[in-house]
Short mmCIF file of C-alpha atoms in Angstrom, two decimals:
data_model
loop_
_atom_site.label_atom_id
_atom_site.label_comp_id
_atom_site.label_asym_id
_atom_site.label_seq_id
_atom_site.Cartn_x
_atom_site.Cartn_y
_atom_site.Cartn_z
CA MET N 1 82.56 87.67 93.70
CA THR N 2 82.86 89.72 96.90
CA THR N 3 80.95 90.11 100.11
CA LEU N 4 79.60 93.49 101.18
CA ASP N 5 82.37 93.92 103.74
CA SER N 6 84.85 93.86 100.85
CA ARG N 7 86.46 90.55 101.76
CA PRO N 8 86.76 88.37 98.69
CA THR N 9 84.82 85.11 98.55
CA THR N 10 87.36 83.89 96.00
CA SER N 11 91.04 84.62 95.64
CA ALA N 12 90.23 87.70 93.52
CA ARG N 13 90.60 91.18 94.99
CA PRO N 14 87.36 92.84 96.07
CA GLN N 15 85.83 95.15 93.50
CA GLN N 16 83.03 96.79 95.52
CA ILE N 17 83.12 98.22 99.04
CA ASP N 18 80.61 99.68 101.48
CA ALA N 19 80.80 103.40 100.67
CA ARG N 20 80.55 104.30 104.37
CA GLY N 21 83.90 102.65 105.18
CA PRO N 22 86.17 105.23 103.50
CA ARG N 23 84.16 108.05 105.06
CA PHE N 24 84.66 106.51 108.52
CA ALA N 25 88.38 106.13 107.79
CA ALA N 26 88.51 109.78 106.69
CA ALA N 27 87.01 110.87 110.02
CA ILE N 28 89.76 109.07 111.94
CA THR N 29 92.34 110.50 109.54
CA VAL N 30 91.04 114.02 110.28
CA VAL N 31 91.61 113.48 114.00
CA VAL N 32 95.11 112.05 113.53
CA LEU N 33 96.21 114.76 111.09
CA ALA N 34 94.70 117.59 113.17
CA ALA N 35 96.57 116.27 116.21
CA THR N 36 99.71 116.12 114.08
CA LEU N 37 99.35 119.79 113.13
CA LEU N 38 98.69 120.79 116.72
CA THR N 39 101.84 119.03 117.94
CA ILE N 40 104.27 119.95 115.14
CA ASP N 41 107.83 120.33 116.42
CA SER N 42 107.37 117.51 118.91
CA THR N 43 108.09 113.81 118.90
CA LEU N 44 104.34 113.18 119.11
CA SER N 45 103.80 114.78 115.69
CA VAL N 46 106.34 112.39 114.15
CA VAL N 47 104.66 109.41 115.83
CA LEU N 48 101.16 110.47 114.74
CA LEU N 49 102.19 111.18 111.17
CA SER N 50 104.11 107.89 111.04
CA ILE N 51 100.96 106.02 112.12
CA GLN N 52 98.92 107.80 109.48
CA THR N 53 101.58 107.12 106.85
CA VAL N 54 101.45 103.40 107.62
CA ALA N 55 97.63 103.47 107.41
CA PHE N 56 97.80 105.18 104.00
CA ALA N 57 100.53 102.79 102.82
CA LEU N 58 98.51 99.71 103.75
CA GLY N 59 95.41 101.07 102.01
CA SER N 60 97.38 102.06 98.95
CA LEU N 61 99.93 99.30 98.52
CA VAL N 62 98.19 96.26 100.06
CA GLY N 63 94.55 97.21 99.53
CA LEU N 64 91.65 98.75 101.38
CA HIS N 65 90.98 95.44 103.13
CA ALA N 66 94.27 95.97 105.00
CA GLN N 67 93.75 99.65 105.88
CA PRO N 68 93.52 99.71 109.72
CA TYR N 69 90.63 102.19 109.92
CA GLY N 70 88.72 100.13 107.37
CA VAL N 71 89.32 96.99 109.42
CA LEU N 72 87.99 98.82 112.49
CA TYR N 73 84.92 99.90 110.50
CA ARG N 74 84.23 96.35 109.26
CA LYS N 75 84.75 94.71 112.66
CA ALA N 76 83.26 97.24 115.10
CA VAL N 77 81.02 99.72 113.28
CA ARG N 78 79.45 97.99 110.30
CA PRO N 79 77.85 95.14 112.29
CA ARG N 80 75.88 97.81 114.20
CA LEU N 81 74.60 99.46 111.02
CA GLY N 82 72.08 98.31 108.48
CA ALA N 83 73.12 96.83 105.17
CA PRO N 84 74.84 99.32 102.88
CA THR N 85 72.58 101.05 100.39
CA LYS N 86 75.51 102.10 98.24
CA LEU N 87 78.55 100.18 97.10
CA GLU N 88 81.45 101.77 95.27
CA ASP N 89 84.34 100.62 93.16
CA VAL N 90 87.47 100.01 95.21
CA ALA N 91 89.86 101.72 92.74
CA PRO N 92 89.06 105.42 93.42
CA PRO N 93 89.36 105.17 97.23
CA ARG N 94 92.55 103.15 96.86
CA PHE N 95 93.96 105.88 94.62
CA ALA N 96 92.93 108.42 97.26
CA GLN N 97 94.96 106.43 99.80
CA THR N 98 97.94 106.72 97.43
CA VAL N 99 97.53 110.50 97.23
CA GLY N 100 97.30 110.63 101.02
CA LEU N 101 100.42 108.51 101.27
CA VAL N 102 102.38 110.95 99.09
CA PHE N 103 101.32 113.92 101.24
CA ALA N 104 102.06 112.03 104.45
CA LEU N 105 105.53 111.04 103.21
CA VAL N 106 106.29 114.65 102.24
CA GLY N 107 105.05 115.82 105.65
CA LEU N 108 107.11 113.18 107.43
CA ALA N 109 110.19 114.18 105.45
CA GLY N 110 109.58 117.80 106.45
CA LEU N 111 109.30 116.85 110.13
CA LEU N 112 112.38 114.63 110.08
CA THR N 113 114.53 117.23 108.31
CA GLY N 114 113.31 120.16 110.40
CA VAL N 115 111.61 121.91 107.48
CA THR N 116 108.37 122.32 109.36
CA VAL N 117 106.77 124.59 106.78
CA VAL N 118 106.79 121.64 104.35
CA ALA N 119 105.24 119.45 107.04
CA TYR N 120 102.56 122.04 107.79
CA VAL N 121 101.59 122.41 104.13
CA ALA N 122 101.61 118.68 103.30
CA VAL N 123 99.68 117.67 106.41
CA ALA N 124 97.22 120.54 105.93
CA PHE N 125 96.48 119.44 102.36
CA ALA N 126 95.92 115.85 103.48
CA LEU N 127 93.77 117.07 106.38
CA GLY N 128 91.68 119.22 104.03
CA ALA N 129 91.02 116.31 101.70
CA ALA N 130 90.15 113.97 104.58
CA PHE N 131 87.82 116.59 106.06
CA LEU N 132 85.98 116.97 102.75
CA ASN N 133 85.39 113.21 102.70
CA ALA N 134 84.42 112.90 106.37
CA ALA N 135 82.15 115.95 106.53
CA PHE N 136 80.68 116.17 103.04
CA ASP N 137 81.21 112.71 101.53
CA PHE N 138 83.37 114.32 98.84
CA CYS N 139 86.47 112.25 98.14
CA LEU N 140 88.96 114.55 96.43
CA GLY N 141 91.37 111.71 95.60
CA CYS N 142 88.47 109.69 94.13
CA GLU N 143 87.49 112.64 91.95
CA MET N 144 91.11 112.98 90.80
CA TYR N 145 91.08 109.29 89.88
CA LEU N 146 87.85 109.61 87.90
CA LEU N 147 89.07 112.75 86.12
CA GLY N 148 92.29 110.98 85.20
CA LYS N 149 90.32 108.03 83.82
CA ARG N 150 88.19 110.38 81.68
CA VAL N 151 91.21 112.32 80.38
CA LEU N 152 93.33 109.25 79.71
CA GLY N 153 90.34 107.37 78.31
CA SER N 154 89.61 110.14 75.80
CA ARG N 155 93.28 110.19 74.71
CA ALA N 156 93.27 106.43 74.21
CA ALA N 157 90.15 106.70 72.03
CA ALA N 158 91.71 109.40 69.82
#
């Protein structure tokens, strides 16, 4: 059993989250990644992308309950909002964090090795996906997860 703020009431991992949390996190991600693109070729871009990489890693590897922007949402924003009208499964947004992590790692590798074109492309893809979520409530990573489940599920049934 879980609470609406996605903290487990038992030792089990949360299964449902407030659907507004990932959208809030995506909005912060947009700002961080846009600032990264605007400062490419500077130490600030490495710092910003490193921060975002850690945020993605926590959301992906530890769980959404540990993602810093999600913690900020639960502690500072959610108490000021009404109860969520929509809950969602935690697996698709967590997968989206994993996809973001891969793009952030590729971008960071590009920055650290001086191959800025790789950094531009990787960060731009991650920024585009985060923007879709923040502006239009369309989680590209979540849709990839659901498509994968349908494709792999149909193969398992065959």
